[in-house]
mmCIF file of the C-alpha atoms, coordinates in Angstrom:
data_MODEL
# 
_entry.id   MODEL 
# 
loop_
_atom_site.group_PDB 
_atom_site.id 
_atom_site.type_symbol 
_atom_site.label_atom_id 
_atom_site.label_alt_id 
_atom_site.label_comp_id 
_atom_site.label_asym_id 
_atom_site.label_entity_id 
_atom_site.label_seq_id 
_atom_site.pdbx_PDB_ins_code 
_atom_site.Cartn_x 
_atom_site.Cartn_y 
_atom_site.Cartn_z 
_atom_site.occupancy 
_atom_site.B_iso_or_equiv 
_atom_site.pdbx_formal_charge 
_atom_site.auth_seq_id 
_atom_site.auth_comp_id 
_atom_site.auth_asym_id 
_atom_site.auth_atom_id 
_atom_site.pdbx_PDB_model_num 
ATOM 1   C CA . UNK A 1 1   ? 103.119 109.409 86.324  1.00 0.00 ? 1   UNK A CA 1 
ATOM 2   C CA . UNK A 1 2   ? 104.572 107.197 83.570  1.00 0.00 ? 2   UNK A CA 1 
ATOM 3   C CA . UNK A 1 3   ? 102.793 105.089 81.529  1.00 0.00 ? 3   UNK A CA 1 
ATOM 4   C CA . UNK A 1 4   ? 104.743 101.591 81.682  1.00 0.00 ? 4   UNK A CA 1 
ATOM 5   C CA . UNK A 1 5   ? 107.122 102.760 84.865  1.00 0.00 ? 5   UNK A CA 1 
ATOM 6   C CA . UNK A 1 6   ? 105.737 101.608 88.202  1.00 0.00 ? 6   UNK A CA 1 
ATOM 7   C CA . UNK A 1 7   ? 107.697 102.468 91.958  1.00 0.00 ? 7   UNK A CA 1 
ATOM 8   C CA . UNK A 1 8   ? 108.567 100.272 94.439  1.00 0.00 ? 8   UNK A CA 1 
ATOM 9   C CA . UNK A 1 9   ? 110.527 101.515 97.717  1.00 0.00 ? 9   UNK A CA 1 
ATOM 10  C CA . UNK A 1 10  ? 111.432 98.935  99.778  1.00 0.00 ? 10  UNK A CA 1 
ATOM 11  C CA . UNK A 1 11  ? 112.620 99.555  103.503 1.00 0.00 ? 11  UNK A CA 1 
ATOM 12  C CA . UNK A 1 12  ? 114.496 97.049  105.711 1.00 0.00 ? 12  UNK A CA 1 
ATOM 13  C CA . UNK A 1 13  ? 114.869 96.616  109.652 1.00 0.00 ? 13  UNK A CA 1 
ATOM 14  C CA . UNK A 1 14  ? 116.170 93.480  110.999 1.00 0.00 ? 14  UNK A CA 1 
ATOM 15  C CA . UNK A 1 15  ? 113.795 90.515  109.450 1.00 0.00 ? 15  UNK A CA 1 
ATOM 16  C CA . UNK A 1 16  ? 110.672 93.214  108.835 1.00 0.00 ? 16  UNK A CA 1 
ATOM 17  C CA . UNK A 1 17  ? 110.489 94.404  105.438 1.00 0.00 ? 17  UNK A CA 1 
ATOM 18  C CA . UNK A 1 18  ? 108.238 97.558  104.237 1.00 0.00 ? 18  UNK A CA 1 
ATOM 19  C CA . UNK A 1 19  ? 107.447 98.147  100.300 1.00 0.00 ? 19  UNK A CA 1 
ATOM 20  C CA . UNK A 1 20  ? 105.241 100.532 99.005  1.00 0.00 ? 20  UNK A CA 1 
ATOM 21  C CA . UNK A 1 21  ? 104.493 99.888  95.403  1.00 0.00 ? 21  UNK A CA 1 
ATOM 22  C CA . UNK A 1 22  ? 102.867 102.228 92.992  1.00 0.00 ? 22  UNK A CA 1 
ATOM 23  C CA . UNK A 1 23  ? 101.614 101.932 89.334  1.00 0.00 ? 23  UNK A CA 1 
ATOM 24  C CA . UNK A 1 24  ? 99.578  103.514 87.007  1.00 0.00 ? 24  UNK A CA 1 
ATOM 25  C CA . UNK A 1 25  ? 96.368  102.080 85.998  1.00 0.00 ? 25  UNK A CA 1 
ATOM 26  C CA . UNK A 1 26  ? 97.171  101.189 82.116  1.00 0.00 ? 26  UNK A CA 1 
ATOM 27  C CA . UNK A 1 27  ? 100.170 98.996  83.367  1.00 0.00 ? 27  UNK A CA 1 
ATOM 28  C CA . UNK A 1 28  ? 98.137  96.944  85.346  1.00 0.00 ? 28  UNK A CA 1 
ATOM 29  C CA . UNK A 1 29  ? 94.197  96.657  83.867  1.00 0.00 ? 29  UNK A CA 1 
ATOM 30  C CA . UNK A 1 30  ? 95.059  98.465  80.071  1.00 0.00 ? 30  UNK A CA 1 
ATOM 31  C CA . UNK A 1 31  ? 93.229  101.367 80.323  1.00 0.00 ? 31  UNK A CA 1 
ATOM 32  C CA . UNK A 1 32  ? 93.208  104.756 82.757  1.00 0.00 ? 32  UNK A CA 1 
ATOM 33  C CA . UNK A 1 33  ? 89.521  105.578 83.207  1.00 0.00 ? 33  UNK A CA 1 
ATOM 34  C CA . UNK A 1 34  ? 86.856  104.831 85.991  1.00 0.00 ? 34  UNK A CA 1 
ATOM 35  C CA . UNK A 1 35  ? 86.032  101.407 85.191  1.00 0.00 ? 35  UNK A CA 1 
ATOM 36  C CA . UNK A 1 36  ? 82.705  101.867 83.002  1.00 0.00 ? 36  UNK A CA 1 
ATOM 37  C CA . UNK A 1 37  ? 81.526  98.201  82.382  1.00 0.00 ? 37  UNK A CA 1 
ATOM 38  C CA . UNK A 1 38  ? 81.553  95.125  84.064  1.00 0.00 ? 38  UNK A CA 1 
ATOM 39  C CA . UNK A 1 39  ? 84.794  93.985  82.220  1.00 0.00 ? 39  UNK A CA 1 
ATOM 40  C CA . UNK A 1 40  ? 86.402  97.138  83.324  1.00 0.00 ? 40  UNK A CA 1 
ATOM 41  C CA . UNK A 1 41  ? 85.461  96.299  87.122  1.00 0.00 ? 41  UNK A CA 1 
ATOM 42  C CA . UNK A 1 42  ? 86.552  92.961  86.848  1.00 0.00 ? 42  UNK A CA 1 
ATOM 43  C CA . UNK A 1 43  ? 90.056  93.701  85.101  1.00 0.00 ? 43  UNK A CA 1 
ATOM 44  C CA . UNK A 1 44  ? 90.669  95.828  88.613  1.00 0.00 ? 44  UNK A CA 1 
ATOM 45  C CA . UNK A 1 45  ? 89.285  93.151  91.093  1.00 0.00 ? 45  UNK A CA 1 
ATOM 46  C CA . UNK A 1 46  ? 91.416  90.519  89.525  1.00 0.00 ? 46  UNK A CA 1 
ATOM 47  C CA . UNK A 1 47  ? 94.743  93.119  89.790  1.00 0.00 ? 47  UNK A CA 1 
ATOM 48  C CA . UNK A 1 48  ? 93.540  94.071  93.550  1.00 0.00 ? 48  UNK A CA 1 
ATOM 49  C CA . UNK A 1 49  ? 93.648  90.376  94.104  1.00 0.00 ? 49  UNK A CA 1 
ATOM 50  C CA . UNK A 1 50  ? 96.847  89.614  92.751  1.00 0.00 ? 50  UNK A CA 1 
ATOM 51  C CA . UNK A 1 51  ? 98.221  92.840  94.174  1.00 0.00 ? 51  UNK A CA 1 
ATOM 52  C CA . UNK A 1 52  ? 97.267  91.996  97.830  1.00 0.00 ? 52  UNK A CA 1 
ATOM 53  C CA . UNK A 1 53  ? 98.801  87.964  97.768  1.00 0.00 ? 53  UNK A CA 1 
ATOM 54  C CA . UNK A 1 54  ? 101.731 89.222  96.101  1.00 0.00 ? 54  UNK A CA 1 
ATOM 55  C CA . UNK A 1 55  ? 104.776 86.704  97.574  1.00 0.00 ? 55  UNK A CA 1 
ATOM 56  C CA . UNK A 1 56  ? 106.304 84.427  95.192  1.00 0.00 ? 56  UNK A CA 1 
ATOM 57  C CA . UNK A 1 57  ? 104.035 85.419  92.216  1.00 0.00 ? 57  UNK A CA 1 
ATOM 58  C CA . UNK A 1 58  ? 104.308 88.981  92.196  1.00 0.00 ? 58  UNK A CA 1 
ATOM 59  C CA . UNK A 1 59  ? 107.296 89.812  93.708  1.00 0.00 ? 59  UNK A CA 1 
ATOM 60  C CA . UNK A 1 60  ? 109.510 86.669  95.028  1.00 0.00 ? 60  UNK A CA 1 
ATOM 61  C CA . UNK A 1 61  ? 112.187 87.383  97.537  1.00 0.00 ? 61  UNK A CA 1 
ATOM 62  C CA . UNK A 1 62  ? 113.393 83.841  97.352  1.00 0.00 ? 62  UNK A CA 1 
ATOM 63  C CA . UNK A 1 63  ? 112.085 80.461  99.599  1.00 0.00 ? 63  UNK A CA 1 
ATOM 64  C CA . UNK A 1 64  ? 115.404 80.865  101.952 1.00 0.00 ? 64  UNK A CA 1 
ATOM 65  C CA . UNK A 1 65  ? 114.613 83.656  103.188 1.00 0.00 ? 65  UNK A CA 1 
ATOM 66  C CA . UNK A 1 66  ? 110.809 82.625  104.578 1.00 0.00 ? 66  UNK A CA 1 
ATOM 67  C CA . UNK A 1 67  ? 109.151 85.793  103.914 1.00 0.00 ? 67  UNK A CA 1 
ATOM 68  C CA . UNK A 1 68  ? 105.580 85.729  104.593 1.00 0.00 ? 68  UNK A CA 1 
ATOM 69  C CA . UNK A 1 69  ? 103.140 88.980  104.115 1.00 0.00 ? 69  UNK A CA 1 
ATOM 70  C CA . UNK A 1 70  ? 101.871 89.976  107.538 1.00 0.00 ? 70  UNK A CA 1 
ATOM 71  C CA . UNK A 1 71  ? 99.995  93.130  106.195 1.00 0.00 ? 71  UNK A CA 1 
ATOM 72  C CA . UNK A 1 72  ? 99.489  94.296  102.745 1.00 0.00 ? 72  UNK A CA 1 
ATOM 73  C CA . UNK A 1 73  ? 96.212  97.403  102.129 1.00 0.00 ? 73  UNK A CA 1 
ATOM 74  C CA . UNK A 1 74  ? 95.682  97.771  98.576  1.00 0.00 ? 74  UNK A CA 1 
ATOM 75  C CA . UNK A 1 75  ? 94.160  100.050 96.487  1.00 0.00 ? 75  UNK A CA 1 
ATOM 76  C CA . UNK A 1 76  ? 92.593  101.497 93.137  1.00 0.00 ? 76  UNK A CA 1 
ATOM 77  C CA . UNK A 1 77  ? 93.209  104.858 93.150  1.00 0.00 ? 77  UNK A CA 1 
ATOM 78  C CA . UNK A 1 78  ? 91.403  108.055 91.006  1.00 0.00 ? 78  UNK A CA 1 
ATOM 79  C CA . UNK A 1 79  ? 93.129  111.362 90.340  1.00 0.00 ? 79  UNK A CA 1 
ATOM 80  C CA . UNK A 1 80  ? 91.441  113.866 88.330  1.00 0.00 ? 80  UNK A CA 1 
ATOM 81  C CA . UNK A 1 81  ? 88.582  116.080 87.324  1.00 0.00 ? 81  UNK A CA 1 
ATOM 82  C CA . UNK A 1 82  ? 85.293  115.493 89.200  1.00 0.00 ? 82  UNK A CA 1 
ATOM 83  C CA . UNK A 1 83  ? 83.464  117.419 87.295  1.00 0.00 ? 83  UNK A CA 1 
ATOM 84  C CA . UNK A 1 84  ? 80.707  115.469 85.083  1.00 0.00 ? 84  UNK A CA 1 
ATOM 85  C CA . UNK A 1 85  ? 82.000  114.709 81.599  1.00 0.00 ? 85  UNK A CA 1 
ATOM 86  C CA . UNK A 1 86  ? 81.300  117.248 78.349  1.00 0.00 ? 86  UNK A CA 1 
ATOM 87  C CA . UNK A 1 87  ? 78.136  116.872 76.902  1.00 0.00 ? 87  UNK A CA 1 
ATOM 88  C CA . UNK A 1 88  ? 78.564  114.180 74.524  1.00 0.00 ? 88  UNK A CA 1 
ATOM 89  C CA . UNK A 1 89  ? 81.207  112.109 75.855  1.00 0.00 ? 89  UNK A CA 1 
ATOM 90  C CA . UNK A 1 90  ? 81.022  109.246 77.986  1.00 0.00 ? 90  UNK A CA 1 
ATOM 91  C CA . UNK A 1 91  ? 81.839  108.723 81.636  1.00 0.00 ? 91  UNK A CA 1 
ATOM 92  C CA . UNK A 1 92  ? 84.271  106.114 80.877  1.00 0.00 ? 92  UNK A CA 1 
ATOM 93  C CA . UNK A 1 93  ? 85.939  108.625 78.307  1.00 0.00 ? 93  UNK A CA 1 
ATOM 94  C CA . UNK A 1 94  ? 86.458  111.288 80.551  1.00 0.00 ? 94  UNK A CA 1 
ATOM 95  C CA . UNK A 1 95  ? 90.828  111.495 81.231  1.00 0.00 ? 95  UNK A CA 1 
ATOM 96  C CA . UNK A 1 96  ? 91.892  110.218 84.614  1.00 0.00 ? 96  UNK A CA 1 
ATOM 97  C CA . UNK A 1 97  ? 94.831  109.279 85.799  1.00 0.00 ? 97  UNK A CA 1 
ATOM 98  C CA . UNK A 1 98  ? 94.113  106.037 87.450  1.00 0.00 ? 98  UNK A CA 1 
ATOM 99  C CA . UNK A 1 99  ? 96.795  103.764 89.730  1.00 0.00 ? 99  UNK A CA 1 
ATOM 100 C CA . UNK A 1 100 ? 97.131  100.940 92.109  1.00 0.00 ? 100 UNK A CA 1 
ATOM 101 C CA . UNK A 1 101 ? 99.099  101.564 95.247  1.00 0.00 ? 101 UNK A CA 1 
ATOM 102 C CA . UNK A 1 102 ? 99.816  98.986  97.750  1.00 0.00 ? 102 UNK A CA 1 
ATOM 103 C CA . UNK A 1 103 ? 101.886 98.856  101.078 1.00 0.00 ? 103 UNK A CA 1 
ATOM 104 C CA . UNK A 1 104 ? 102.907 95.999  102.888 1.00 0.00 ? 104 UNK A CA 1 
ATOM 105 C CA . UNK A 1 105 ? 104.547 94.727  106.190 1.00 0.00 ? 105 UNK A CA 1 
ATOM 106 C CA . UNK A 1 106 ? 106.806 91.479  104.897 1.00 0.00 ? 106 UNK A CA 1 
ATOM 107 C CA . UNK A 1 107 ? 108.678 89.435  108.000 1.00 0.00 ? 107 UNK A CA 1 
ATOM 108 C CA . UNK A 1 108 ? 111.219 87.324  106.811 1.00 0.00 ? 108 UNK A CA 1 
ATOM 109 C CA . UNK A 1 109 ? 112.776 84.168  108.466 1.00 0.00 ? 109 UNK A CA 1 
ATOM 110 C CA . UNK A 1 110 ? 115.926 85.158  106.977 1.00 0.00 ? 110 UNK A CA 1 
ATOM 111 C CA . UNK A 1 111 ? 116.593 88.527  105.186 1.00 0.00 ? 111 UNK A CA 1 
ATOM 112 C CA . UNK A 1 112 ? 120.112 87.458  104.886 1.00 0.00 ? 112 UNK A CA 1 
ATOM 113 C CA . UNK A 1 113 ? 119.336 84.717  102.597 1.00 0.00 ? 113 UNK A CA 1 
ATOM 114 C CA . UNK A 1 114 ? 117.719 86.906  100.409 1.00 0.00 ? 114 UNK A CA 1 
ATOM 115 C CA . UNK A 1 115 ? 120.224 87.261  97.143  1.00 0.00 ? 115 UNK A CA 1 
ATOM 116 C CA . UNK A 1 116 ? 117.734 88.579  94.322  1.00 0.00 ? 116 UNK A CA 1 
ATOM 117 C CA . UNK A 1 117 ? 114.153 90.159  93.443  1.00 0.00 ? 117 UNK A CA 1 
ATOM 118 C CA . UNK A 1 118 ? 112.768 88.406  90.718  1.00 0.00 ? 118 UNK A CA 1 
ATOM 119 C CA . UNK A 1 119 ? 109.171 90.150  89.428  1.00 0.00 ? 119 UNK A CA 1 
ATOM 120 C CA . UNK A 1 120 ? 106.376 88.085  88.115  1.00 0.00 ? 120 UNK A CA 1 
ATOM 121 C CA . UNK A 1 121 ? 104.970 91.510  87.907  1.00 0.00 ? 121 UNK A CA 1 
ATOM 122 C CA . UNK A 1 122 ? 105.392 91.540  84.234  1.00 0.00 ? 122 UNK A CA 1 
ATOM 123 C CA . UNK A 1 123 ? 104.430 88.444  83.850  1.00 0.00 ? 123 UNK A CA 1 
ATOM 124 C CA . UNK A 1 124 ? 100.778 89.096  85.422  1.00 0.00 ? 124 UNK A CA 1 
ATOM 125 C CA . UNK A 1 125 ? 100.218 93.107  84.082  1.00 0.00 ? 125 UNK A CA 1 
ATOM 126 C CA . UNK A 1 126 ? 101.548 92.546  80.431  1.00 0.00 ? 126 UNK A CA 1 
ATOM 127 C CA . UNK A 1 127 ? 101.531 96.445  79.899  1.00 0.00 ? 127 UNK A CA 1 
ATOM 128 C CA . UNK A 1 128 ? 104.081 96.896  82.399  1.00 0.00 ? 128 UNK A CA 1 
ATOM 129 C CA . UNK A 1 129 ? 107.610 97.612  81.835  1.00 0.00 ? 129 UNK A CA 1 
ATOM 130 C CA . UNK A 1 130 ? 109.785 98.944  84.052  1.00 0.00 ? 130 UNK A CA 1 
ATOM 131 C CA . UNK A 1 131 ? 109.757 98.870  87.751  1.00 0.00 ? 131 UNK A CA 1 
ATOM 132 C CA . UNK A 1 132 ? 111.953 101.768 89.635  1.00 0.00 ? 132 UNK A CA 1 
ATOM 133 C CA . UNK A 1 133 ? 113.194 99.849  93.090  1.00 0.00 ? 133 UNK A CA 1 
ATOM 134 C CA . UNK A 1 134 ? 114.701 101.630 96.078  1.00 0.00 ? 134 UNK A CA 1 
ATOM 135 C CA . UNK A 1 135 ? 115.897 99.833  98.482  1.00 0.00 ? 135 UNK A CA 1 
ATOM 136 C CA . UNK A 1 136 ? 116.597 101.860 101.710 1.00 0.00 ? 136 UNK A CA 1 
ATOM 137 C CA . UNK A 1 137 ? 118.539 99.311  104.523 1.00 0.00 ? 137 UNK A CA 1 
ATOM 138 C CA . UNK A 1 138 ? 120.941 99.322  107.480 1.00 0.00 ? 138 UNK A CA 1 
ATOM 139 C CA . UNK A 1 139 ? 123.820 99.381  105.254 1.00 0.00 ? 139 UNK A CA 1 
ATOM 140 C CA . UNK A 1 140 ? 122.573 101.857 102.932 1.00 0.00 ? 140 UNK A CA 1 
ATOM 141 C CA . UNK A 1 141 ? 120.201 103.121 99.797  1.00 0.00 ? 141 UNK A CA 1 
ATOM 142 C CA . UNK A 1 142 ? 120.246 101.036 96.382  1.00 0.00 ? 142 UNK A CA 1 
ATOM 143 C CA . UNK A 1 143 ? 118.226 102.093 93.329  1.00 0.00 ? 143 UNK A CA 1 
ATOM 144 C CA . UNK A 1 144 ? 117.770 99.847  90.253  1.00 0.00 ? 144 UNK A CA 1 
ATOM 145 C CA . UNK A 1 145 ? 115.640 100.016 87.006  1.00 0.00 ? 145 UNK A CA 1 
ATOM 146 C CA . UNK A 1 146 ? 114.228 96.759  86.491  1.00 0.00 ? 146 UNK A CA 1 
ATOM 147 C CA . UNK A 1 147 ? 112.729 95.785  82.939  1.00 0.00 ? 147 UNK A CA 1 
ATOM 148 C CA . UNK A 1 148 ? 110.493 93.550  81.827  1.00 0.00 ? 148 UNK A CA 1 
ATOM 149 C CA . UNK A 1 149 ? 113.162 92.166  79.529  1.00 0.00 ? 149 UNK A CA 1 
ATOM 150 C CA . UNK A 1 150 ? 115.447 91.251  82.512  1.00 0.00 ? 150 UNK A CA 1 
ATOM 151 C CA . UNK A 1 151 ? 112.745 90.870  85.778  1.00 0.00 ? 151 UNK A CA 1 
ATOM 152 C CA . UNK A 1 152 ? 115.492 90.243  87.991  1.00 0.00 ? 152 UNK A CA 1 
ATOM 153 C CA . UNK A 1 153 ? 117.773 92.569  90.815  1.00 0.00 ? 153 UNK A CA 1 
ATOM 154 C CA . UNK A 1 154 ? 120.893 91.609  92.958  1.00 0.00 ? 154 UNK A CA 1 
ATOM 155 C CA . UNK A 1 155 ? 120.273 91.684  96.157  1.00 0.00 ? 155 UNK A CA 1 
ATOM 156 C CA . UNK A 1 156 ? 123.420 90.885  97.311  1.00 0.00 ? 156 UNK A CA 1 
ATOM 157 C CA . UNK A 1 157 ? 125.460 91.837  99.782  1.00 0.00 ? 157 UNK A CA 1 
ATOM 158 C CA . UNK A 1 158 ? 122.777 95.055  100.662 1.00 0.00 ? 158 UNK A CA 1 
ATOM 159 C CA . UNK A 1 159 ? 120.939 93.249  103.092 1.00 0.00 ? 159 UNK A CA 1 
# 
């Protein structure tokens, strides 16, 4: 993975929307390792919070189109040694790769009303920078680089 670059793929059918968002654990809580003190635990139960209610803040599709979240399964995820640390260095020292992934089922009153993608990501996870977006629908695949410096993508005309 990429520290500051988070994935989102977003699928379309009709007025049912499926994303699957990924990013790394330093662009969301600041840090990469198993949480190792009580500020560490809460940083990640404040992101799996925001991460799981994440229409308008996170990610806002626009009010026209009335999209609602009617599933969204959230999680921390760990990749890396499970081997007990070295002697002489902490638990919360040890290098993992940590990430949040989350996939949600969106139903929209009106995808065709739906001109941008505007992310309060960035906003929320200050570490974050750039979001990679897919966007897979009837009338084709779009991919766009969105930055934290302009939190916006056209929709338009690809749904």
């Amino acid at each position: 993975h990429v520290h500051g670059e988070s994935a989102m793929l977003i699928a379309v059918d009709g007025n049912q929307m499926a994303i699957d968002f990924d990013a790394t654990g330093i662009d969301v809580v600041g840090f990469e390792h198993l949480p190792s003190t009580p500020a560490d635990q809460a940083a990640i139960d404040d992101a799996l919070a925001q991460l799981r209610d994440p229409l308008p803040g996170l990610f806002d599709f626009g009010s026209a189109a009335g999209c609602t979240v009617t599933s969204a399964e959230v999680e921390f995820l760990v990749e890396g040694d499970d081997a007990p640390p070295p002697a002489g260095v902490a638990p919360g020292q040890v290098t993992n790769h940590t990430g949040f992934e989350g996939v949600y089922e969106i139903t929209c009153a009106n995808v065709g009303a739906i001109e941008r993608l505007t992310f309060g990501f960035f906003a929320a996870f200050p570490n974050a920078r750039v979001v990679d977006v897919e966007v897979a629908t009837a009338r084709g695949q779009s991919t766009f680089d969105v930055a934290r410096e302009n939190p916006v993508v056209s929709l338009a005309g690809l749904l």
